[in-house]
CSV table of N, CA, C and O in Angstrom, one decimal:
chain,number,residue,atom,x,y,z
A,26,UNK,N,0.8,-1.2,0.0
A,26,UNK,CA,0.0,0.0,0.0
A,26,UNK,C,0.9,1.3,0.0
A,26,UNK,O,0.6,2.2,-0.8
A,27,UNK,N,1.9,1.3,0.8
A,27,UNK,CA,2.8,2.4,0.9
A,27,UNK,C,3.5,2.6,-0.4
A,27,UNK,O,3.7,3.7,-0.9
A,28,UNK,N,3.9,1.5,-1.1
A,28,UNK,CA,4.6,1.6,-2.4
A,28,UNK,C,3.6,2.2,-3.5
A,28,UNK,O,4.1,3.0,-4.3
A,29,UNK,N,2.4,1.9,-3.4
A,29,UNK,CA,1.4,2.4,-4.4
A,29,UNK,C,1.3,3.9,-4.2
A,29,UNK,O,1.3,4.7,-5.2
A,30,UNK,N,1.3,4.4,-3.0
A,30,UNK,CA,1.3,5.9,-2.8
A,30,UNK,C,2.5,6.5,-3.3
A,30,UNK,O,2.5,7.6,-3.9
A,31,UNK,N,3.7,5.9,-3.1
A,31,UNK,CA,4.9,6.5,-3.6
A,31,UNK,C,4.9,6.5,-5.2
A,31,UNK,O,5.4,7.5,-5.8
A,32,UNK,N,4.4,5.5,-5.8
A,32,UNK,CA,4.3,5.5,-7.2
A,32,UNK,C,3.4,6.5,-7.8
A,32,UNK,O,3.7,7.2,-8.8
A,33,UNK,N,2.2,6.7,-7.1
A,33,UNK,CA,1.3,7.7,-7.5
A,33,UNK,C,1.9,9.1,-7.3
A,33,UNK,O,1.7,10.0,-8.2
A,34,UNK,N,2.5,9.3,-6.2
A,34,UNK,CA,3.1,10.6,-5.9
A,34,UNK,C,4.2,10.9,-7.0
A,34,UNK,O,4.2,12.0,-7.5
A,35,UNK,N,5.0,9.9,-7.4
A,35,UNK,CA,6.0,10.1,-8.4
A,35,UNK,C,5.4,10.4,-9.7
A,35,UNK,O,5.9,11.3,-10.5
A,36,UNK,N,4.3,9.7,-10.1
A,36,UNK,CA,3.6,10.0,-11.3
A,36,UNK,C,3.1,11.4,-11.4
A,36,UNK,O,3.1,12.1,-12.4
A,37,UNK,N,2.5,11.9,-10.3
A,37,UNK,CA,2.0,13.2,-10.2
A,37,UNK,C,3.1,14.2,-10.4
A,37,UNK,O,3.0,15.2,-11.2
A,38,UNK,N,4.2,14.0,-9.7
A,38,UNK,CA,5.3,14.9,-9.9
A,38,UNK,C,5.9,14.9,-11.3
A,38,UNK,O,6.2,16.0,-11.9
A,39,UNK,N,6.0,13.8,-11.9
A,39,UNK,CA,6.4,13.7,-13.3
A,39,UNK,C,5.5,14.4,-14.3
A,39,UNK,O,5.9,15.1,-15.2
A,40,UNK,N,4.2,14.2,-14.0
A,40,UNK,CA,3.2,14.9,-14.9
A,40,UNK,C,3.3,16.4,-14.7
A,40,UNK,O,3.2,17.1,-15.7
A,41,UNK,N,3.5,16.9,-13.5
A,41,UNK,CA,3.6,18.3,-13.3
A,41,UNK,C,4.9,18.9,-13.9
A,41,UNK,O,4.9,20.0,-14.5
A,42,UNK,N,5.9,18.1,-13.9
A,42,UNK,CA,7.2,18.5,-14.5
A,42,UNK,C,7.0,18.6,-16.1
A,42,UNK,O,7.5,19.5,-16.7
A,43,UNK,N,6.3,17.6,-16.7
A,43,UNK,CA,6.1,17.7,-18.1
A,43,UNK,C,5.2,18.9,-18.5
A,43,UNK,O,5.4,19.6,-19.5
A,44,UNK,N,4.2,19.2,-17.6
A,44,UNK,CA,3.4,20.4,-17.8
A,44,UNK,C,4.3,21.7,-17.8
A,44,UNK,O,4.1,22.6,-18.6
A,45,UNK,N,5.2,21.7,-16.8
A,45,UNK,CA,6.1,22.9,-16.7
A,45,UNK,C,6.9,23.0,-17.9
A,45,UNK,O,7.1,24.1,-18.5
A,46,UNK,N,7.4,22.0,-18.5
A,46,UNK,CA,8.2,22.0,-19.7
A,46,UNK,C,7.4,22.5,-20.9
A,46,UNK,O,7.8,23.3,-21.7
A,47,UNK,N,6.1,22.0,-21.0
A,47,UNK,CA,5.2,22.4,-22.0
A,47,UNK,C,4.9,23.9,-21.9
A,47,UNK,O,4.9,24.6,-22.9
A,48,UNK,N,4.8,24.4,-20.7
A,48,UNK,CA,4.6,25.8,-20.5
A,48,UNK,C,5.8,26.7,-20.9
A,48,UNK,O,5.6,27.7,-21.5
A,49,UNK,N,6.9,26.2,-20.7
A,49,UNK,CA,8.1,26.9,-21.1
A,49,UNK,C,8.1,27.0,-22.7
A,49,UNK,O,8.4,28.0,-23.2
A,50,UNK,N,7.8,25.9,-23.3
A,50,UNK,CA,7.7,25.9,-24.8
A,50,UNK,C,6.6,26.9,-25.3
A,50,UNK,O,6.8,27.6,-26.3
A,51,UNK,N,5.5,26.9,-24.6
A,51,UNK,CA,4.4,27.8,-25.0
A,51,UNK,C,4.8,29.2,-24.8
A,51,UNK,O,4.4,30.1,-25.7
A,52,UNK,N,5.5,29.6,-23.8
A,52,UNK,CA,6.0,30.9,-23.6
A,52,UNK,C,7.0,31.3,-24.7
A,52,UNK,O,6.9,32.4,-25.2
A,53,UNK,N,7.9,30.4,-25.0
A,53,UNK,CA,8.9,30.7,-26.1
A,53,UNK,C,8.1,30.9,-27.4
A,53,UNK,O,8.5,31.9,-28.2
A,54,UNK,N,7.1,30.2,-27.7
A,54,UNK,CA,6.4,30.3,-28.9
A,54,UNK,C,5.6,31.7,-28.9
A,54,UNK,O,5.6,32.4,-29.9
A,55,UNK,N,5.0,32.0,-27.8
A,55,UNK,CA,4.3,33.3,-27.6
A,55,UNK,C,5.3,34.5,-27.8
A,55,UNK,O,4.9,35.5,-28.5
A,56,UNK,N,6.5,34.4,-27.3
A,56,UNK,CA,7.5,35.5,-27.5
A,56,UNK,C,7.9,35.6,-28.9
A,56,UNK,O,8.1,36.7,-29.5
A,57,UNK,N,8.0,34.5,-29.6
A,57,UNK,CA,8.4,34.5,-31.0
A,57,UNK,C,7.2,35.1,-31.9
A,57,UNK,O,7.5,35.8,-32.8
A,58,UNK,N,6.0,34.8,-31.5
A,58,UNK,CA,4.8,35.3,-32.2
A,58,UNK,C,4.7,36.8,-32.1
A,58,UNK,O,4.2,37.5,-33.0
A,59,UNK,N,5.2,37.4,-31.0
A,59,UNK,CA,5.2,38.8,-30.8
A,59,UNK,C,6.1,39.5,-31.9
A,59,UNK,O,5.8,40.6,-32.3
A,60,UNK,N,7.1,38.8,-32.4
A,60,UNK,CA,7.9,39.3,-33.5
A,60,UNK,C,7.3,38.9,-34.9
A,60,UNK,O,7.3,39.7,-35.8
A,61,UNK,N,6.7,37.8,-35.0
A,61,UNK,CA,6.2,37.3,-36.3
A,61,UNK,C,4.9,38.0,-36.7
A,61,UNK,O,4.8,38.3,-37.9
A,62,UNK,N,4.0,38.2,-35.8
A,62,UNK,CA,2.7,38.8,-36.2
A,62,UNK,C,2.8,40.2,-36.7
A,62,UNK,O,2.2,40.5,-37.8
A,63,UNK,N,3.6,41.1,-36.1
A,63,UNK,CA,3.7,42.4,-36.8
A,63,UNK,C,4.4,42.3,-38.2
A,63,UNK,O,4.0,43.1,-39.1
A,64,UNK,N,5.4,41.5,-38.3
A,64,UNK,CA,6.0,41.3,-39.7
A,64,UNK,C,5.0,40.8,-40.7
A,64,UNK,O,4.9,41.2,-41.8
A,65,UNK,N,4.1,39.9,-40.2
A,65,UNK,CA,3.1,39.3,-41.1
A,65,UNK,C,2.1,40.4,-41.5
A,65,UNK,O,1.8,40.6,-42.7
A,66,UNK,N,1.6,41.2,-40.6
A,66,UNK,CA,0.7,42.3,-40.9
A,66,UNK,C,1.4,43.4,-41.8
A,66,UNK,O,0.7,44.0,-42.7
A,67,UNK,N,2.7,43.6,-41.6
A,67,UNK,CA,3.4,44.6,-42.4
A,67,UNK,C,3.5,44.1,-43.8
A,67,UNK,O,3.3,44.9,-44.8
A,68,UNK,N,3.8,42.8,-44.0
A,68,UNK,CA,3.9,42.3,-45.3
A,68,UNK,C,2.5,42.3,-46.0
A,68,UNK,O,2.4,42.7,-47.2
A,69,UNK,N,1.4,42.0,-45.3
A,69,UNK,CA,0.1,42.1,-45.9
A,69,UNK,C,-0.3,43.5,-46.3
A,69,UNK,O,-0.9,43.7,-47.3
A,70,UNK,N,0.2,44.4,-45.5
A,70,UNK,CA,-0.1,45.8,-45.7
A,70,UNK,C,0.5,46.3,-47.1
A,70,UNK,O,-0.2,46.9,-47.9
A,71,UNK,N,1.7,45.9,-47.3
A,71,UNK,CA,2.4,46.3,-48.5
A,71,UNK,C,1.9,45.5,-49.7
A,71,UNK,O,1.9,46.0,-50.9
A,72,UNK,N,1.6,44.2,-49.5
A,72,UNK,CA,1.2,43.4,-50.6
A,72,UNK,C,-0.3,43.7,-51.1
A,72,UNK,O,-0.5,43.6,-52.3
A,73,UNK,N,-1.2,44.0,-50.2
A,73,UNK,CA,-2.5,44.2,-50.6
A,73,UNK,C,-2.9,45.7,-51.0
A,73,UNK,O,-3.8,45.9,-51.8
A,74,UNK,N,-2.2,46.6,-50.3
A,74,UNK,CA,-2.5,48.0,-50.6
A,74,UNK,C,-3.8,48.4,-50.1
A,74,UNK,O,-4.4,49.4,-50.5
A,75,UNK,N,-4.3,47.7,-49.1
A,75,UNK,CA,-5.6,48.0,-48.5
A,75,UNK,C,-5.5,49.1,-47.5
A,75,UNK,O,-4.4,49.8,-47.3
A,76,UNK,N,-6.5,49.4,-46.7
A,76,UNK,CA,-6.6,50.4,-45.7
A,76,UNK,C,-5.6,50.1,-44.6
A,76,UNK,O,-5.7,49.0,-44.0
A,77,UNK,N,-4.8,51.1,-44.2
A,77,UNK,CA,-3.8,50.9,-43.2
A,77,UNK,C,-4.4,50.8,-41.8
A,77,UNK,O,-3.8,50.1,-40.9
A,78,UNK,N,-5.5,51.4,-41.6
A,78,UNK,CA,-6.1,51.4,-40.3
A,78,UNK,C,-6.6,50.0,-39.9
A,78,UNK,O,-6.5,49.6,-38.7
A,79,UNK,N,-7.1,49.3,-40.9
A,79,UNK,CA,-7.5,47.9,-40.6
A,79,UNK,C,-6.4,47.1,-40.1
A,79,UNK,O,-6.5,46.3,-39.1
A,80,UNK,N,-5.2,47.2,-40.8
A,80,UNK,CA,-4.1,46.4,-40.4
A,80,UNK,C,-3.5,46.8,-39.0
A,80,UNK,O,-3.1,46.0,-38.2
A,81,UNK,N,-3.6,48.1,-38.7
A,81,UNK,CA,-3.2,48.6,-37.4
A,81,UNK,C,-4.0,48.1,-36.3
A,81,UNK,O,-3.6,47.6,-35.3
A,82,UNK,N,-5.3,48.1,-36.6
A,82,UNK,CA,-6.3,47.5,-35.6
A,82,UNK,C,-6.0,46.0,-35.4
A,82,UNK,O,-6.0,45.5,-34.2
A,83,UNK,N,-5.9,45.3,-36.5
A,83,UNK,CA,-5.6,43.9,-36.4
A,83,UNK,C,-4.3,43.6,-35.6
A,83,UNK,O,-4.2,42.7,-34.8
A,84,UNK,N,-3.3,44.4,-35.9
A,84,UNK,CA,-2.0,44.2,-35.2
A,84,UNK,C,-2.1,44.5,-33.7
A,84,UNK,O,-1.7,43.7,-32.9
A,85,UNK,N,-2.8,45.5,-33.3
A,85,UNK,CA,-3.0,45.9,-31.9
A,85,UNK,C,-3.8,44.8,-31.2
A,85,UNK,O,-3.5,44.4,-30.1
A,86,UNK,N,-4.9,44.3,-31.8
A,86,UNK,CA,-5.7,43.3,-31.2
A,86,UNK,C,-4.9,42.0,-31.1
A,86,UNK,O,-5.0,41.3,-30.0
A,87,UNK,N,-4.1,41.7,-32.1
A,87,UNK,CA,-3.3,40.4,-32.0
A,87,UNK,C,-2.3,40.6,-30.9
A,87,UNK,O,-2.0,39.6,-30.2
A,88,UNK,N,-1.7,41.7,-30.7
A,88,UNK,CA,-0.7,41.9,-29.6
A,88,UNK,C,-1.4,41.8,-28.2
A,88,UNK,O,-0.8,41.2,-27.3
A,89,UNK,N,-2.6,42.3,-28.1
A,89,UNK,CA,-3.3,42.2,-26.9
A,89,UNK,C,-3.6,40.7,-26.6
A,89,UNK,O,-3.5,40.2,-25.5
A,90,UNK,N,-4.1,40.0,-27.6
A,90,UNK,CA,-4.4,38.6,-27.5
A,90,UNK,C,-3.1,37.8,-27.1
A,90,UNK,O,-3.2,36.9,-26.2
A,91,UNK,N,-2.0,38.1,-27.7
A,91,UNK,CA,-0.7,37.4,-27.4
A,91,UNK,C,-0.3,37.7,-25.9
A,91,UNK,O,0.2,36.8,-25.2
A,92,UNK,N,-0.5,39.0,-25.5
A,92,UNK,CA,-0.2,39.3,-24.2
A,92,UNK,C,-1.0,38.6,-23.1
A,92,UNK,O,-0.5,38.1,-22.1
A,93,UNK,N,-2.3,38.5,-23.4
A,93,UNK,CA,-3.2,37.8,-22.5
A,93,UNK,C,-2.8,36.3,-22.5
A,93,UNK,O,-2.8,35.7,-21.4
A,94,UNK,N,-2.5,35.7,-23.6
A,94,UNK,CA,-2.1,34.3,-23.7
A,94,UNK,C,-0.8,34.1,-22.8
A,94,UNK,O,-0.8,33.2,-22.0
A,95,UNK,N,0.2,35.0,-23.0
A,95,UNK,CA,1.4,34.9,-22.2
A,95,UNK,C,1.1,35.0,-20.7
A,95,UNK,O,1.7,34.3,-19.9
A,96,UNK,N,0.3,35.9,-20.3
A,96,UNK,CA,0.0,36.1,-18.9
A,96,UNK,C,-0.7,34.9,-18.3
A,96,UNK,O,-0.4,34.5,-17.2
A,97,UNK,N,-1.7,34.4,-19.1
A,97,UNK,CA,-2.4,33.2,-18.6
A,97,UNK,C,-1.5,32.0,-18.5
A,97,UNK,O,-1.5,31.3,-17.4
A,98,UNK,N,-0.6,31.8,-19.5
A,98,UNK,CA,0.3,30.6,-19.4
A,98,UNK,C,1.3,30.8,-18.2
A,98,UNK,O,1.6,29.9,-17.5
A,99,UNK,N,1.8,32.0,-18.0
A,99,UNK,CA,2.7,32.3,-16.9
A,99,UNK,C,2.0,32.1,-15.5
A,99,UNK,O,2.6,31.5,-14.6
A,100,UNK,N,0.8,32.5,-15.4
A,100,UNK,CA,0.0,32.4,-14.2
A,100,UNK,C,-0.2,30.9,-13.9
A,100,UNK,O,-0.1,30.4,-12.8
A,101,UNK,N,-0.6,30.1,-15.0
A,101,UNK,CA,-0.8,28.7,-14.8
A,101,UNK,C,0.5,28.0,-14.3
A,101,UNK,O,0.5,27.1,-13.5
A,102,UNK,N,1.6,28.4,-14.9
A,102,UNK,CA,2.9,27.8,-14.6
A,102,UNK,C,3.3,28.2,-13.2
A,102,UNK,O,3.9,27.4,-12.4
A,103,UNK,N,3.0,29.4,-12.8
A,103,UNK,CA,3.3,29.8,-11.4
A,103,UNK,C,2.5,29.0,-10.4
A,103,UNK,O,3.1,28.5,-9.4
A,104,UNK,N,1.2,28.8,-10.7
A,104,UNK,CA,0.4,28.0,-9.8
A,104,UNK,C,0.9,26.5,-9.8
A,104,UNK,O,1.0,25.9,-8.7
A,105,UNK,N,1.3,26.0,-10.9
A,105,UNK,CA,1.9,24.7,-11.0
A,105,UNK,C,3.2,24.5,-10.2
A,105,UNK,O,3.3,23.5,-9.5
A,106,UNK,N,4.0,25.5,-10.3
A,106,UNK,CA,5.3,25.4,-9.5
A,106,UNK,C,5.0,25.5,-8.0
A,106,UNK,O,5.6,24.8,-7.2
A,107,UNK,N,4.0,26.3,-7.6
A,107,UNK,CA,3.6,26.3,-6.2
A,107,UNK,C,3.1,25.0,-5.7
A,107,UNK,O,3.4,24.5,-4.6
A,108,UNK,N,2.3,24.3,-6.6
A,108,UNK,CA,1.8,23.0,-6.2
A,108,UNK,C,2.9,22.0,-6.1
A,108,UNK,O,2.9,21.1,-5.2
A,109,UNK,N,3.9,22.0,-7.0
A,109,UNK,CA,5.0,21.1,-7.0
A,109,UNK,C,5.8,21.3,-5.7
A,109,UNK,O,6.1,20.3,-5.0
A,110,UNK,N,6.0,22.6,-5.3
A,110,UNK,CA,6.8,22.8,-4.1
A,110,UNK,C,6.0,22.4,-2.9
A,110,UNK,O,6.6,21.9,-1.9
A,111,UNK,N,4.7,22.6,-2.9
A,111,UNK,CA,3.8,22.1,-1.8
A,111,UNK,C,3.8,20.6,-1.7
A,111,UNK,O,3.9,20.1,-0.6
A,112,UNK,N,3.8,19.9,-2.8
A,112,UNK,CA,3.8,18.4,-2.7
A,112,UNK,C,5.1,17.9,-2.2
A,112,UNK,O,5.2,16.9,-1.5
A,113,UNK,N,6.2,18.6,-2.6
A,113,UNK,CA,7.5,18.1,-2.2
A,113,UNK,C,7.8,18.6,-0.8
A,113,UNK,O,8.8,18.0,-0.2
A,114,UNK,N,7.1,19.5,-0.3
A,114,UNK,CA,7.3,20.0,1.1
A,114,UNK,C,8.5,21.0,1.1
A,114,UNK,O,9.1,21.1,2.2
A,115,UNK,N,8.8,21.6,0.0
A,115,UNK,CA,9.9,22.6,0.0
A,115,UNK,C,9.4,24.0,0.1
A,115,UNK,O,8.2,24.3,-0.2
A,116,UNK,N,10.3,24.9,0.5
A,116,UNK,CA,10.0,26.3,0.5
A,116,UNK,C,11.1,27.0,-0.3
A,116,UNK,O,12.2,26.6,-0.2
A,117,UNK,N,10.8,28.1,-0.9
A,117,UNK,CA,11.8,28.8,-1.7
A,117,UNK,C,11.1,29.8,-2.6
A,117,UNK,O,9.9,30.0,-2.6
A,118,UNK,N,11.9,30.4,-3.5
A,118,UNK,CA,11.4,31.3,-4.5
A,118,UNK,C,11.1,30.6,-5.8
A,118,UNK,O,11.7,29.6,-6.1
A,119,UNK,N,10.0,31.1,-6.5
A,119,UNK,CA,9.6,30.5,-7.7
A,119,UNK,C,10.2,31.4,-8.8
A,119,UNK,O,10.1,32.6,-8.8
A,120,UNK,N,11.0,30.7,-9.7
A,120,UNK,CA,11.7,31.5,-10.8
A,120,UNK,C,10.7,31.7,-12.0
A,120,UNK,O,9.8,30.9,-12.2
A,121,UNK,N,11.1,32.7,-12.8
A,121,UNK,CA,10.3,32.9,-14.0
A,121,UNK,C,10.7,31.8,-15.0
A,121,UNK,O,11.7,31.1,-14.9
A,122,UNK,N,9.8,31.6,-15.9
A,122,UNK,CA,9.9,30.5,-16.9
A,122,UNK,C,11.1,30.7,-17.8
A,122,UNK,O,11.9,29.8,-18.0
A,123,UNK,N,11.3,31.9,-18.3
A,123,UNK,CA,12.4,32.1,-19.3
A,123,UNK,C,13.2,33.3,-18.9
A,123,UNK,O,13.1,34.3,-19.6
A,124,UNK,N,14.0,33.3,-17.9
A,124,UNK,CA,14.7,34.5,-17.5
A,124,UNK,C,15.8,34.8,-18.5
A,124,UNK,O,16.1,36.0,-18.7
A,125,UNK,N,16.3,33.8,-19.3
A,125,UNK,CA,17.4,34.1,-20.2
A,125,UNK,C,16.9,35.0,-21.4
A,125,UNK,O,17.6,35.9,-21.8
A,126,UNK,N,15.6,34.7,-21.8
A,126,UNK,CA,15.0,35.5,-22.9
A,126,UNK,C,14.9,37.0,-22.4
A,126,UNK,O,15.1,37.9,-23.2
A,127,UNK,N,14.4,37.2,-21.2
A,127,UNK,CA,14.2,38.5,-20.7
A,127,UNK,C,15.6,39.3,-20.5
A,127,UNK,O,15.7,40.4,-20.8
A,128,UNK,N,16.6,38.5,-20.1
A,128,UNK,CA,17.9,39.1,-19.9
A,128,UNK,C,18.5,39.6,-21.3
A,128,UNK,O,19.0,40.6,-21.4
A,129,UNK,N,18.3,38.7,-22.3
A,129,UNK,CA,18.8,39.0,-23.6
A,129,UNK,C,18.0,40.2,-24.2
A,129,UNK,O,18.6,41.1,-24.8
A,130,UNK,N,16.7,40.3,-23.9
A,130,UNK,CA,15.9,41.4,-24.4
A,130,UNK,C,16.4,42.7,-23.7
A,130,UNK,O,16.5,43.7,-24.4
A,131,UNK,N,16.7,42.6,-22.4
A,131,UNK,CA,17.2,43.8,-21.7
A,131,UNK,C,18.5,44.3,-22.3
A,131,UNK,O,18.7,45.5,-22.4
A,132,UNK,N,19.4,43.3,-22.6
A,132,UNK,CA,20.7,43.7,-23.2
A,132,UNK,C,20.5,44.4,-24.6
A,132,UNK,O,21.1,45.4,-24.9
A,133,UNK,N,19.6,43.9,-25.4
A,133,UNK,CA,19.3,44.5,-26.7
A,133,UNK,C,18.7,45.9,-26.5
A,133,UNK,O,19.1,46.8,-27.3
A,134,UNK,N,17.8,46.0,-25.6
A,134,UNK,CA,17.2,47.4,-25.4
A,134,UNK,C,18.3,48.3,-24.9
A,134,UNK,O,18.4,49.5,-25.3
A,135,UNK,N,19.2,47.9,-24.0
A,135,UNK,CA,20.3,48.7,-23.5
A,135,UNK,C,21.2,49.1,-24.6
A,135,UNK,O,21.6,50.3,-24.7
A,136,UNK,N,21.6,48.2,-25.5
A,136,UNK,CA,22.5,48.5,-26.6
A,136,UNK,C,21.8,49.5,-27.6
A,136,UNK,O,22.5,50.4,-28.0
A,137,UNK,N,20.5,49.3,-27.8
A,137,UNK,CA,19.8,50.2,-28.7
A,137,UNK,C,19.7,51.6,-28.2
A,137,UNK,O,19.9,52.6,-28.9
A,138,UNK,N,19.5,51.7,-26.9
A,138,UNK,CA,19.4,53.0,-26.2
A,138,UNK,C,20.8,53.7,-26.3
A,138,UNK,O,20.8,54.9,-26.5
A,139,UNK,N,21.8,52.9,-26.1
A,139,UNK,CA,23.2,53.5,-26.2
A,139,UNK,C,23.4,54.0,-27.6
A,139,UNK,O,24.0,55.1,-27.8
A,140,UNK,N,23.1,53.2,-28.6
A,140,UNK,CA,23.3,53.6,-30.0
A,140,UNK,C,22.5,54.9,-30.3
A,140,UNK,O,23.0,55.8,-31.0
A,141,UNK,N,21.2,54.9,-29.9
A,141,UNK,CA,20.4,56.1,-30.1
A,141,UNK,C,20.9,57.3,-29.3
A,141,UNK,O,21.0,58.4,-29.8
A,142,UNK,N,21.3,57.0,-28.1
A,142,UNK,CA,21.8,58.1,-27.2
A,142,UNK,C,23.0,58.7,-27.7
A,142,UNK,O,23.2,59.9,-27.5
A,143,UNK,N,23.9,58.0,-28.4
A,143,UNK,CA,25.1,58.6,-28.9
A,143,UNK,C,24.8,59.6,-30.0
A,143,UNK,O,25.5,60.6,-30.1
A,144,UNK,N,23.7,59.4,-30.7
A,144,UNK,CA,23.4,60.3,-31.8
A,144,UNK,C,22.4,61.4,-31.5
A,144,UNK,O,22.4,62.4,-32.1
A,145,UNK,N,21.5,61.1,-30.5
A,145,UNK,CA,20.4,62.0,-30.3
A,145,UNK,C,20.4,62.8,-29.0
A,145,UNK,O,20.0,63.9,-28.9
A,146,UNK,N,20.8,62.1,-27.9
A,146,UNK,CA,20.8,62.7,-26.6
A,146,UNK,C,21.9,63.7,-26.3
A,146,UNK,O,23.0,63.5,-26.8
A,147,UNK,N,21.6,64.6,-25.5
A,147,UNK,CA,22.6,65.5,-25.1
A,147,UNK,C,23.5,64.9,-24.0
A,147,UNK,O,23.1,63.9,-23.4
A,148,UNK,N,24.7,65.4,-23.7
A,148,UNK,CA,25.5,64.8,-22.7
A,148,UNK,C,24.9,64.7,-21.3
A,148,UNK,O,25.1,63.8,-20.6
A,149,UNK,N,24.0,65.7,-21.0
A,149,UNK,CA,23.4,65.7,-19.7
A,149,UNK,C,22.4,64.6,-19.6
A,149,UNK,O,22.3,63.9,-18.6
A,150,UNK,N,21.6,64.3,-20.7
A,150,UNK,CA,20.7,63.2,-20.6
A,150,UNK,C,21.4,61.9,-20.5
A,150,UNK,O,21.0,61.0,-19.8
A,151,UNK,N,22.5,61.7,-21.3
A,151,UNK,CA,23.3,60.5,-21.2
A,151,UNK,C,23.8,60.2,-19.9
A,151,UNK,O,23.8,59.1,-19.4
A,152,UNK,N,24.3,61.3,-19.2
A,152,UNK,CA,24.9,61.1,-17.8
A,152,UNK,C,23.8,60.8,-16.8
A,152,UNK,O,24.0,60.0,-15.9
A,153,UNK,N,22.6,61.3,-17.0
A,153,UNK,CA,21.5,61.0,-16.1
A,153,UNK,C,21.0,59.6,-16.3
A,153,UNK,O,20.7,58.9,-15.3
A,154,UNK,N,21.0,59.1,-17.5
A,154,UNK,CA,20.7,57.6,-17.7
A,154,UNK,C,21.7,56.7,-17.2
A,154,UNK,O,21.4,55.7,-16.6
A,155,UNK,N,23.0,57.1,-17.3
A,155,UNK,CA,24.1,56.3,-16.7
A,155,UNK,C,24.0,56.2,-15.2
A,155,UNK,O,24.2,55.2,-14.6
A,156,UNK,N,23.6,57.3,-14.6
A,156,UNK,CA,23.4,57.3,-13.1
A,156,UNK,C,22.3,56.4,-12.7
A,156,UNK,O,22.3,55.7,-11.7
A,157,UNK,N,21.1,56.3,-13.5
A,157,UNK,CA,20.0,55.4,-13.2
A,157,UNK,C,20.4,54.0,-13.4
A,157,UNK,O,20.0,53.1,-12.6
A,158,UNK,N,21.2,53.6,-14.4
A,158,UNK,CA,21.6,52.2,-14.7
A,158,UNK,C,22.6,51.7,-13.6
A,158,UNK,O,22.6,50.6,-13.3
A,159,UNK,N,23.4,52.6,-13.1
A,159,UNK,CA,24.4,52.2,-12.1
A,159,UNK,C,23.8,51.8,-10.8
A,159,UNK,O,24.4,51.1,-10.0
A,160,UNK,N,22.5,52.2,-10.5
A,160,UNK,CA,21.9,51.9,-9.2
A,160,UNK,C,21.5,50.5,-9.1
A,160,UNK,O,21.3,49.7,-9.9
């Protein structure tokens, strides 16, 4: 009887781990779609020559839908991780699903701001931003 409970417990943990991995893939796909969808609508805009407002509205609606999708998946994964930790009897912090992607995005934004700042910002603005980043 004790062995049956251990097997069931292990199956539940394995199932939750596979769900966590699927959530990671879903979030990566959602982040890729944030880049693909605007390019798709941009291509359609130039190929069809239709009204630009329609494509703008479709693009904005699709970005809202993708954002809602990513929030829902992240929330489900957060709850899943809490349940896993509760079942294991552990305490600790729950990590984000894809921290590497966010770090890479932050580096790209920083580099872009530096390139733009070299050409457009005054020295006073650049020094003020450097003071904020150093904190």
